[in-house]
mmCIF file of C-alpha atoms in Angstrom:
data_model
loop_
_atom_site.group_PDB
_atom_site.id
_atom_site.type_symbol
_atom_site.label_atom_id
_atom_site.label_comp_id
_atom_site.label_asym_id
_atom_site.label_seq_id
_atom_site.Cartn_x
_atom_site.Cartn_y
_atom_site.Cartn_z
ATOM 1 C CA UNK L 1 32.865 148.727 81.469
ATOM 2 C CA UNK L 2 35.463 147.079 83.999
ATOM 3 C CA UNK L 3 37.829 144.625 83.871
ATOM 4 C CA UNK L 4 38.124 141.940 86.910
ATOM 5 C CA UNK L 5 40.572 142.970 89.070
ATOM 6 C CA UNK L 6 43.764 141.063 89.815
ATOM 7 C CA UNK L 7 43.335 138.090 91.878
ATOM 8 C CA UNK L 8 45.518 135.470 93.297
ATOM 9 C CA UNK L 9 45.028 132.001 91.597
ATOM 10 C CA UNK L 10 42.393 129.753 92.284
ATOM 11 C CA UNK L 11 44.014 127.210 90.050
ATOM 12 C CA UNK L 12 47.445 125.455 91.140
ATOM 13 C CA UNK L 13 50.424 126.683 88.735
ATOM 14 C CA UNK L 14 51.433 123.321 87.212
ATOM 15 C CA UNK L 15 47.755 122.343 86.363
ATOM 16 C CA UNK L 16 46.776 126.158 85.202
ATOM 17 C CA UNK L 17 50.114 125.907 82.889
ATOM 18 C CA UNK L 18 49.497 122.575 81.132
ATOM 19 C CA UNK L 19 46.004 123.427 80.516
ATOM 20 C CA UNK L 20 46.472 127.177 79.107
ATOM 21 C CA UNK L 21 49.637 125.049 77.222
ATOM 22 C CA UNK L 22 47.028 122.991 75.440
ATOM 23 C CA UNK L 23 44.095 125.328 75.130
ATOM 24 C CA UNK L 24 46.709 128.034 73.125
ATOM 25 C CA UNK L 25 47.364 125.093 70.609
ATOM 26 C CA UNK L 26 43.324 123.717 70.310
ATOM 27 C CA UNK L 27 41.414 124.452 67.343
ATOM 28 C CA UNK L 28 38.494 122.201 67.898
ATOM 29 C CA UNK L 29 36.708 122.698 71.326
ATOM 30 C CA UNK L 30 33.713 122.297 73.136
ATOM 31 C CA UNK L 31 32.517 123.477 75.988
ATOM 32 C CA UNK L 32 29.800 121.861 78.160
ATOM 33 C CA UNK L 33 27.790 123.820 80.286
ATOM 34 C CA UNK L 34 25.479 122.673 83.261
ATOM 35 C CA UNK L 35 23.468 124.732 86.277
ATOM 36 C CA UNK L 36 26.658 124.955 87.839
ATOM 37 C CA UNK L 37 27.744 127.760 85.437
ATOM 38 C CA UNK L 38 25.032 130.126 86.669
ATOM 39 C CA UNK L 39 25.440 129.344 90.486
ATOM 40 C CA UNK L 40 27.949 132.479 91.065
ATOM 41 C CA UNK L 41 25.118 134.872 89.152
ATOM 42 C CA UNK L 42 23.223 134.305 92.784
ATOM 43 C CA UNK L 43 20.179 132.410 90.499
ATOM 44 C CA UNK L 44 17.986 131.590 92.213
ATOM 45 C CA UNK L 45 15.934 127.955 92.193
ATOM 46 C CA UNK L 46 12.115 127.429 92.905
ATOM 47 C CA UNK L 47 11.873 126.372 96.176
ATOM 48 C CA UNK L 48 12.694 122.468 96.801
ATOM 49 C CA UNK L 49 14.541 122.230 93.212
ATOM 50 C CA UNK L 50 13.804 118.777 91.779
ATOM 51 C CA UNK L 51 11.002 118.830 94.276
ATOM 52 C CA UNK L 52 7.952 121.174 94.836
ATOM 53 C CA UNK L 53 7.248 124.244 93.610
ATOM 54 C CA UNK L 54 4.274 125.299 95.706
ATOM 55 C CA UNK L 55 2.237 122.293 96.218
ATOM 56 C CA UNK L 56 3.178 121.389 92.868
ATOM 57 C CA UNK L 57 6.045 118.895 91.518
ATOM 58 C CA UNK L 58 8.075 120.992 89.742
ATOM 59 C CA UNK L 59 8.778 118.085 86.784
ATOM 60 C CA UNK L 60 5.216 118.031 86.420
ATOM 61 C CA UNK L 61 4.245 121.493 85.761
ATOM 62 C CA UNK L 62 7.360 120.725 82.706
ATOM 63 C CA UNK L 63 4.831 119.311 80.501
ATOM 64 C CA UNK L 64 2.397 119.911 77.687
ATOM 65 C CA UNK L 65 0.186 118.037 79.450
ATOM 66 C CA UNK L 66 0.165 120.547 82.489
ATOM 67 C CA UNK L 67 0.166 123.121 80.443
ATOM 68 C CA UNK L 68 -2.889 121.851 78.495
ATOM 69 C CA UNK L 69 -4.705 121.502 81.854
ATOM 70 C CA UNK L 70 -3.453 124.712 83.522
ATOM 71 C CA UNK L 71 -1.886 126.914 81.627
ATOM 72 C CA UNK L 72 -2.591 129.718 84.289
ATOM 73 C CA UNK L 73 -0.647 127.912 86.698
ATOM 74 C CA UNK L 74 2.384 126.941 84.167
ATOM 75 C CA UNK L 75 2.756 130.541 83.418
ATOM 76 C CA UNK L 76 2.883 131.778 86.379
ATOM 77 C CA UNK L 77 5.537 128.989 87.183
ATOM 78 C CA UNK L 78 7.789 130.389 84.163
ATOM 79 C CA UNK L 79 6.870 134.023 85.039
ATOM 80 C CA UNK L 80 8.232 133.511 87.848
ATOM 81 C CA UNK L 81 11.649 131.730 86.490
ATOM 82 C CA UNK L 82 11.715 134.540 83.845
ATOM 83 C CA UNK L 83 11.331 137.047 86.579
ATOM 84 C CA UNK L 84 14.457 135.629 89.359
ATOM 85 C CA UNK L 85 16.421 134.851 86.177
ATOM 86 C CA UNK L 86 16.195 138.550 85.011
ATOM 87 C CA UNK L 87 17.199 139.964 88.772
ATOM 88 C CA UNK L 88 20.590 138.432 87.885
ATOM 89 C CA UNK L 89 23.097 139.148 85.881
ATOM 90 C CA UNK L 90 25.341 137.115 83.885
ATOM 91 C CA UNK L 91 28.823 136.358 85.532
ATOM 92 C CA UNK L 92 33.271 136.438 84.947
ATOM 93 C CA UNK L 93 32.657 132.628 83.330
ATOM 94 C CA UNK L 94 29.246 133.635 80.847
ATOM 95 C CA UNK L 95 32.056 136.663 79.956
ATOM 96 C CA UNK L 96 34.909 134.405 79.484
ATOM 97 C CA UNK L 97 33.195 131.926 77.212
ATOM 98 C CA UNK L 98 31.737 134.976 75.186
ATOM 99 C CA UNK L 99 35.346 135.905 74.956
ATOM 100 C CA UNK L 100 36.824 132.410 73.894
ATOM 101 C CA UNK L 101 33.861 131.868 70.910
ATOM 102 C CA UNK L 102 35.232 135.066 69.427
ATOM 103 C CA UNK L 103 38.839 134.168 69.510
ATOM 104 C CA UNK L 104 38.642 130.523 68.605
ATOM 105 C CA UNK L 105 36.478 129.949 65.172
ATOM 106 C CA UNK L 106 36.390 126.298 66.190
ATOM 107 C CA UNK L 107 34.858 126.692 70.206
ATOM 108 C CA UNK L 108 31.071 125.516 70.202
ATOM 109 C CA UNK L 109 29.063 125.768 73.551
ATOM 110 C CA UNK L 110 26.437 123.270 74.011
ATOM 111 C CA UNK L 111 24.258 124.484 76.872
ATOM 112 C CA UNK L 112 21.546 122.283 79.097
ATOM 113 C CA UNK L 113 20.824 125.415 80.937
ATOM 114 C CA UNK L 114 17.250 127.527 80.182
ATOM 115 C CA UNK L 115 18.423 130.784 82.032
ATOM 116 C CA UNK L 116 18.984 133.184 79.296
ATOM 117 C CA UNK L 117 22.736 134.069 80.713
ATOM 118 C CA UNK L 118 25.173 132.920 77.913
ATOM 119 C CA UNK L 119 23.161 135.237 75.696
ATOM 120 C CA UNK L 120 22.966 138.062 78.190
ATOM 121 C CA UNK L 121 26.738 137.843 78.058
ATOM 122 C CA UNK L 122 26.830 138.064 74.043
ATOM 123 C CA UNK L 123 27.695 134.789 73.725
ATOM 124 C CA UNK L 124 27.852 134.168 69.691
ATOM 125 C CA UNK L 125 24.532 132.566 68.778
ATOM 126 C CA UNK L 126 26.505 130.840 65.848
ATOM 127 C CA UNK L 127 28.482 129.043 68.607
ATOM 128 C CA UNK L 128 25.716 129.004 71.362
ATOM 129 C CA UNK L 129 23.352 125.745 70.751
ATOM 130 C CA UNK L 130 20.746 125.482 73.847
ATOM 131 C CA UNK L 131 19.777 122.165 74.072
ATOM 132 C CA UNK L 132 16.324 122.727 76.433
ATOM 133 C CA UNK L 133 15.572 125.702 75.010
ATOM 134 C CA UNK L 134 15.020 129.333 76.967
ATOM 135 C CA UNK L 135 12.978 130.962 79.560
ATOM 136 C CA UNK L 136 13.021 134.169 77.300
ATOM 137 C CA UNK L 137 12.097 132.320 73.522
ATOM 138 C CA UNK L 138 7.860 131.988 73.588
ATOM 139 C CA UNK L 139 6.529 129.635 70.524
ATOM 140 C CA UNK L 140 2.618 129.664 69.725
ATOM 141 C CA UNK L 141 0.771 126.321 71.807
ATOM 142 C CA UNK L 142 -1.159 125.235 68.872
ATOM 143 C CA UNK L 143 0.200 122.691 66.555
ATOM 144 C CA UNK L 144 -0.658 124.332 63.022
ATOM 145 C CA UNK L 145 0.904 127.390 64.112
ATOM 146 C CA UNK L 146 4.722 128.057 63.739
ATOM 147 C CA UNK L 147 5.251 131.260 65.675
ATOM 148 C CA UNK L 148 8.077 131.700 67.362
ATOM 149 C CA UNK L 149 9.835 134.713 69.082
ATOM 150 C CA UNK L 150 13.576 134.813 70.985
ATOM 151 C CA UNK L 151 14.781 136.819 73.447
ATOM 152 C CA UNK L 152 11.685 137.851 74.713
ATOM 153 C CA UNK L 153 12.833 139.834 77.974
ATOM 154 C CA UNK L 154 9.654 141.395 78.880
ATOM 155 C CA UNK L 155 8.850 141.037 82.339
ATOM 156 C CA UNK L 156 6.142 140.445 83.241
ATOM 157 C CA UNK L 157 5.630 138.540 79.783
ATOM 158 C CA UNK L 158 1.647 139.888 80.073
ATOM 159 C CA UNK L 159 0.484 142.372 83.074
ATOM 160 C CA UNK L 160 -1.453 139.558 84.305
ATOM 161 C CA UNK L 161 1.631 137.504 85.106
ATOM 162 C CA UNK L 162 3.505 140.665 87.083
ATOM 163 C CA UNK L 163 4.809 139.404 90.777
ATOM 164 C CA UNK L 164 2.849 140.405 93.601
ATOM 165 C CA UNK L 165 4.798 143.280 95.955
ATOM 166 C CA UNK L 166 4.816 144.017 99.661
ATOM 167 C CA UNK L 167 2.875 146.995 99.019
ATOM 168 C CA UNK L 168 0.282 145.644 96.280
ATOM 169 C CA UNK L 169 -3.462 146.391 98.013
ATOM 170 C CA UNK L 170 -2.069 148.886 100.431
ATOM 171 C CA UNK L 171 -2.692 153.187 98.884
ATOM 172 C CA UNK L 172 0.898 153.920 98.930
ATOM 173 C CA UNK L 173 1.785 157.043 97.767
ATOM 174 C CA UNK L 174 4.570 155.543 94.864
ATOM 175 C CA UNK L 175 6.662 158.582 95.370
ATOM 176 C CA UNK L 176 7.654 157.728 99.441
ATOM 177 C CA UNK L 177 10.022 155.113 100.639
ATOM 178 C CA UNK L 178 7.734 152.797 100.884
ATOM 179 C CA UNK L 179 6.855 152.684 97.926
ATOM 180 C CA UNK L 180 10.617 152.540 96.659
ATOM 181 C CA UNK L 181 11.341 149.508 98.970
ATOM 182 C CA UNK L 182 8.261 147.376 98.133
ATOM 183 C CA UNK L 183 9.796 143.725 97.509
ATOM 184 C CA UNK L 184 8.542 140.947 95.372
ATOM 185 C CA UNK L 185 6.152 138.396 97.185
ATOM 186 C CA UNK L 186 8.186 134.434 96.884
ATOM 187 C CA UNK L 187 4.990 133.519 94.857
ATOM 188 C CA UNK L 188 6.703 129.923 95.064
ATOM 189 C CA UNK L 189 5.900 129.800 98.848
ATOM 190 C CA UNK L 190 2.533 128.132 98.800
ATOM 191 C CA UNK L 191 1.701 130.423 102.013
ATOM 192 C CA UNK L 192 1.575 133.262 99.727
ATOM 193 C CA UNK L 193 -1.375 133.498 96.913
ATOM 194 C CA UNK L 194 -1.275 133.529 93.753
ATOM 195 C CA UNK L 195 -3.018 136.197 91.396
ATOM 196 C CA UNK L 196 -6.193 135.552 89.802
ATOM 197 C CA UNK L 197 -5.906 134.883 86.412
ATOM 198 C CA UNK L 198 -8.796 135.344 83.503
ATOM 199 C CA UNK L 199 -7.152 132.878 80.815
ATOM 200 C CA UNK L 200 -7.782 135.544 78.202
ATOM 201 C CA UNK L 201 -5.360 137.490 79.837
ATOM 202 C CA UNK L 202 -2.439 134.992 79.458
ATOM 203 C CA UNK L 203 -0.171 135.935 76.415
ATOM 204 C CA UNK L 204 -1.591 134.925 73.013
ATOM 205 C CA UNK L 205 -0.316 133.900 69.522
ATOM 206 C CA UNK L 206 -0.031 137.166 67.560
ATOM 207 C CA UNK L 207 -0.206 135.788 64.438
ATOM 208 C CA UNK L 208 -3.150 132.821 64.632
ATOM 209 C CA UNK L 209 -5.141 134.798 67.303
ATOM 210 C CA UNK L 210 -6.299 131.455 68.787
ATOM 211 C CA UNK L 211 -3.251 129.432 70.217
ATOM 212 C CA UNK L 212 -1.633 130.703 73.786
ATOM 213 C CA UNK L 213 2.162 131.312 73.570
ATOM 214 C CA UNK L 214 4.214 128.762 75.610
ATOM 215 C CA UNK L 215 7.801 128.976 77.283
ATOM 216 C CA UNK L 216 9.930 127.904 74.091
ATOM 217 C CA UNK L 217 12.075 124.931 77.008
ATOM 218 C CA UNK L 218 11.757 121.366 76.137
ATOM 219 C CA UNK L 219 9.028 120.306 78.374
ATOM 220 C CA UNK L 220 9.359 116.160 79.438
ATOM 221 C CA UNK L 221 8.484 114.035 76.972
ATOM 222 C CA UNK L 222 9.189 116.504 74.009
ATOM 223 C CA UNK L 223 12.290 115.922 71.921
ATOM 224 C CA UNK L 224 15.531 117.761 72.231
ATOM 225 C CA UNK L 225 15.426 120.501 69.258
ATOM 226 C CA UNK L 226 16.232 119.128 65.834
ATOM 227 C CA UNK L 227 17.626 121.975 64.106
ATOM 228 C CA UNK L 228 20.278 121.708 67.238
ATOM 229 C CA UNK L 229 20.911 118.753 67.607
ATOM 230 C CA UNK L 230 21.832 118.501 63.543
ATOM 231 C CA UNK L 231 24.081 121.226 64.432
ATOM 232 C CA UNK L 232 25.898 119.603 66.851
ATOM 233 C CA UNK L 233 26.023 116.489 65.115
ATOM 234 C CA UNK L 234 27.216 118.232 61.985
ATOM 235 C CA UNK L 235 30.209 119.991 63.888
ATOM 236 C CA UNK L 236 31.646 116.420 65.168
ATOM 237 C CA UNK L 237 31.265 114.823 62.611
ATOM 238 C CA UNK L 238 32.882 117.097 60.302
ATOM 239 C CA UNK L 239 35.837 117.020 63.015
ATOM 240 C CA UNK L 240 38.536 114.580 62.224
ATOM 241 C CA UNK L 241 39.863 115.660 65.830
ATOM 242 C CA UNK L 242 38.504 117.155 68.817
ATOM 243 C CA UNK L 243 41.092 118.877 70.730
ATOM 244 C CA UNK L 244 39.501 119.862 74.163
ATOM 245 C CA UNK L 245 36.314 119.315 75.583
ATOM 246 C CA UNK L 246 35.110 121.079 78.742
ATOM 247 C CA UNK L 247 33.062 119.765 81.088
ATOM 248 C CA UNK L 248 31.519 123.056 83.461
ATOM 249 C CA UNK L 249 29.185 123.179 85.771
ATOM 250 C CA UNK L 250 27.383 119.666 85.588
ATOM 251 C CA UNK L 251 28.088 116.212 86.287
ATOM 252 C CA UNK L 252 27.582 115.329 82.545
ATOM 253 C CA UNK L 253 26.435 111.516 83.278
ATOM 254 C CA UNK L 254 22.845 111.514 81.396
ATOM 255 C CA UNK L 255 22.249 111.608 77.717
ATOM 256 C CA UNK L 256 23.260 113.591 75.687
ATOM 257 C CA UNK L 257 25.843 115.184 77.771
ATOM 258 C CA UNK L 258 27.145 111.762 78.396
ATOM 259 C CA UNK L 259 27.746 110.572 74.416
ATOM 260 C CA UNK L 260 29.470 114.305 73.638
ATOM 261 C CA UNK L 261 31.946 113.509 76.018
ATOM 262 C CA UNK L 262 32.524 110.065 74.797
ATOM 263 C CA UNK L 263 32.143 111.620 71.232
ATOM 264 C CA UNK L 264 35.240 114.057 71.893
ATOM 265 C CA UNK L 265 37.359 111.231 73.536
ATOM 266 C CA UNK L 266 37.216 109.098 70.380
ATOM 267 C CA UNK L 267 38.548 112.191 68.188
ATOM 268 C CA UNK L 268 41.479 112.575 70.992
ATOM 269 C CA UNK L 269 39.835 114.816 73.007
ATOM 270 C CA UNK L 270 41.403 115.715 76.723
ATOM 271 C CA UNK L 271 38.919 116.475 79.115
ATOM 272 C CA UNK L 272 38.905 119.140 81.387
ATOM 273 C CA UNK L 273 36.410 119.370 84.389
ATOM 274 C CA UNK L 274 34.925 122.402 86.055
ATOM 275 C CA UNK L 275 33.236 122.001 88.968
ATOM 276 C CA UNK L 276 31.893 122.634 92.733
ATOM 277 C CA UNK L 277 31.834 118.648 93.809
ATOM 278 C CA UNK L 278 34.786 116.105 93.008
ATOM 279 C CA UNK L 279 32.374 113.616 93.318
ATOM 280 C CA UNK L 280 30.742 115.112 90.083
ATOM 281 C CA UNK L 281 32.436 113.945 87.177
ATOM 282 C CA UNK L 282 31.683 112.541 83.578
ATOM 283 C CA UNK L 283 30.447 108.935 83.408
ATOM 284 C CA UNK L 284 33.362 107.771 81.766
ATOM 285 C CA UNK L 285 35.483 109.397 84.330
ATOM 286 C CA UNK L 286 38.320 111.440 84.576
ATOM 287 C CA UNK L 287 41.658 110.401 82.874
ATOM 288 C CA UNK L 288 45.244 111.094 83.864
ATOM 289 C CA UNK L 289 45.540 113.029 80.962
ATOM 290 C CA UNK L 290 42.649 115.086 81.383
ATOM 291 C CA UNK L 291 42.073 117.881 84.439
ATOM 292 C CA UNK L 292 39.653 118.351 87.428
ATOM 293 C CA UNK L 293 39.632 121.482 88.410
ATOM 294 C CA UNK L 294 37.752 121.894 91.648
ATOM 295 C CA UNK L 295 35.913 125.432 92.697
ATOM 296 C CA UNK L 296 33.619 128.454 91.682
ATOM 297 C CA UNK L 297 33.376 128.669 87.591
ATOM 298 C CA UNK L 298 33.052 132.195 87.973
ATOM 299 C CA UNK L 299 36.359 132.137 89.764
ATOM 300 C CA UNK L 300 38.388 129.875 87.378
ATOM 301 C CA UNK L 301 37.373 129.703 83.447
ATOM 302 C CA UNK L 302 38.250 133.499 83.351
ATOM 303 C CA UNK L 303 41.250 132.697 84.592
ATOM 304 C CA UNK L 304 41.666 129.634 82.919
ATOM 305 C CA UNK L 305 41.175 131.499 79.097
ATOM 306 C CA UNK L 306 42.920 134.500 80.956
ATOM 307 C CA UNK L 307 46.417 133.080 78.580
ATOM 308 C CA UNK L 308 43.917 133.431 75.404
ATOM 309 C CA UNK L 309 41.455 136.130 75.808
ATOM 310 C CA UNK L 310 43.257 138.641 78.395
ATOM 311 C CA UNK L 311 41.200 139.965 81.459
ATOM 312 C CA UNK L 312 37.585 139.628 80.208
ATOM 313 C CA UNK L 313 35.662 142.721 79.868
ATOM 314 C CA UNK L 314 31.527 142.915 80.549
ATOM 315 C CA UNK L 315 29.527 144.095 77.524
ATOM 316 C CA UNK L 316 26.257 145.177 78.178
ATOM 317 C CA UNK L 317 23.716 143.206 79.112
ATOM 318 C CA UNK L 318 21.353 141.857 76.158
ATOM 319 C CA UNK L 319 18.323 142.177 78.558
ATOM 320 C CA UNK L 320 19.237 145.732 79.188
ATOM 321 C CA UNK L 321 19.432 146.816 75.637
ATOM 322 C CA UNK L 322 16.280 148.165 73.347
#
C-alpha cells in the first residue's frame, strides 16, 4: 500500500483554506458524483459515447425492450462495459471519498455512475447509494423472479461473452510471447465481428432456471431504484441542515441531480463544484458563497479532504479480492 506522494497544489491557497475551513466544521454532507469522477481511472467509453456503439445507438441497446429482442447483442454490449471497466482501477478521488464516509458519520455519496469504482475503492455501502445501478449487480429478466446478485466481477460474466484476442483462431503455443502479448479485439468497432452466440449460452437465472440474468443498471424507461431513492429522501429529510454539498464530476442540470442540489441549498447548504469544464455547473448556478474548483478530480478532492482524512491510502481492490 502507498500513499500519494507530495504534490504542489492544484487548488489556489485562499480557496483550498476556506473550503477545508468549512468542510472540518460540516456534519451533514453530500457528495455528488458524475462520469467525470472516473475520467482519471483512464475508463474507457464505447466508441461515439451518446452515439453508436457498433452500428447500434448506444441509448437504444439501454432498454428492456432491446434486451427482449436481442439479448445476445445487449450482453455482449455490457460484457464489454464490464470488461474496459475491470482493466481500470479505481483512482486518488474514489480513495478520498472512501476516506471521508469513514470519518464523517453524516457524508452520503449519491452516485449516477454504473462503473463499479466507488465500491472497488471500499467506499461504505451504507453511505454509497447508486442511483442507475451497476455493471457488476445481475438481477433475473423475468418478472416473477426476484434474484438478484452484487458485485458480480466475473469476467467474462459466461465463457460465451469472453472478448475476442489478437491471437484467437491462430495455434499459438500459450507459453511464447505471442501468446503473452495477445490484445483484446475493440469488439465496439463494427469492422471487427462479433462472436456467435447460442442464447442458451447467455447467463441464466440460478434460481428459476427459465429467466436470463440482466445487467442490474436502470435501463430507459425503468424507474430510478426505490429502495434508494427512499434512502436518500429519508437522509434530507431527516436533516434540519445540510452543511456542504459537492458537486464532482457532472454538470448536475437533469433530474434528480438537479432537485438534490436545490434540496441542500434550502437546508443552507454551500456548494462546492468539481470539475473539468467551467461551463459545467449546477442549474441553479454557482453562488458567491459557494466554490468552483476547476481541474482533474483525481488531482484535487484528495487534496481537498487532505485537512480531514490525511494522505489517502489505496486498499485493495474489491475486484481483486476472493
Amino acid at each position: 500500500m502507498a500513499s500519494t506522494a507530495a504534490r504542489p497544489s492544484v487548488v489556489p491557497e485562499k480557496d483550498l483554506e476556506s473550503f477545508q475551513a468549512h468542510l472540518s466544521k460540516s456534519t451533514r454532507i453530500i457528495a455528488l458524483l458524475g462520469a467525470g469522477v472516473s475520467a482519471s481511472s483512464g475508463l474507457p467509453t464505447f466508441r461515439g459515447a451518446g452515439g453508436l456503439w457498433r452500428t447500434h445507438a448506444a441509448q437504444q441497446l439501454a432498454t428492456p425492450e432491446a434486451f427482449a429482442r436481442d439479448p445476445g447483442l445487449v450482453w455482449q454490449f455490457y460484457n464489454y462495459r464490464r470488461h474496459m471497466a475491470l482493466n481500470v482501477k479505481p483512482n486518488p478521488a474514489h480513495y478520498a471519498l472512501a476516506e471521508l464516509a469513514r470519518k464523517k458519520e453524516g457524508f452520503i455519496t449519491l452516485s449516477q455512475n454504473v462503473d463499479g469504482l466507488s465500491p472497488r475503492a471500499g467506499h461504505p455501502a451504507s453511505s454509497l447509494k447508486l442511483l442507475h445501478g451497476s455493471l457488476f449487480d445481475v438481477k433475473c429478466s423475468d418478472f416473477f423472479c426476484k434474484y438478484t446478485e452484487v458485485d458480480n466481477y466475473t469476467d467474462p460474466i459466461v465463457p460465451a461473452l469472453a472478448i475476442p484476442t489478437t491471437s484467437d483462431g491462430d495455434e499459438i503455443d500459450p507459453t511464447t510471447n505471442s501468446a503473452r502479448q495477445a490484445r483484446d479485439l475493440d469488439i465496439s468497432d463494427e469492422n471487427v465481428d462479433l462472436p456467435e452466440l447460442d442464447l442458451a449460452h447467455l447467463p441464466h437465472c440460478p434460481t428459476c432456471k427459465t429467466g436470463l440474468l440482466r445487467p442490474g443498471v436502470v435501463w430507459f424507461g425503468e424507474a430510478l431504484p426505490v429502495n434508494v431513492m427512499d434512502d436518500i429522501e429519508e437522509w434530507i429529510e431527516k436533516s434540519k441542515t445540510i452543511d456542504l454539498i459537492m458537486v464532482i464530476g457532472t454538470s448536475a442540470r437533469v433530474y434528480p441531480a438537479a432537485a438534490y442540489v436545490d434540496q441542500a441549498r434550502e437546508k443552507g447548504a454551500r456548494v462546492a463544484v468539481i470539475n473539468m469544464d467551467k461551463n459545467d455547473i449546477p442549474a441553479s448556478g454557482v453562488y458567491k458563497r459557494d466554490w468552483f474548483f476547476e481541474g482533474d478530480a483525481a488531482k484535487i478532492v484528495p487534496e481537498l479532504f487532505k485537512s480531514v482524512i490525511g494522505d489517502i491510502t489505496e486498499i485493495p481492490d474489491a475486484a481483486d479480492r476472493g
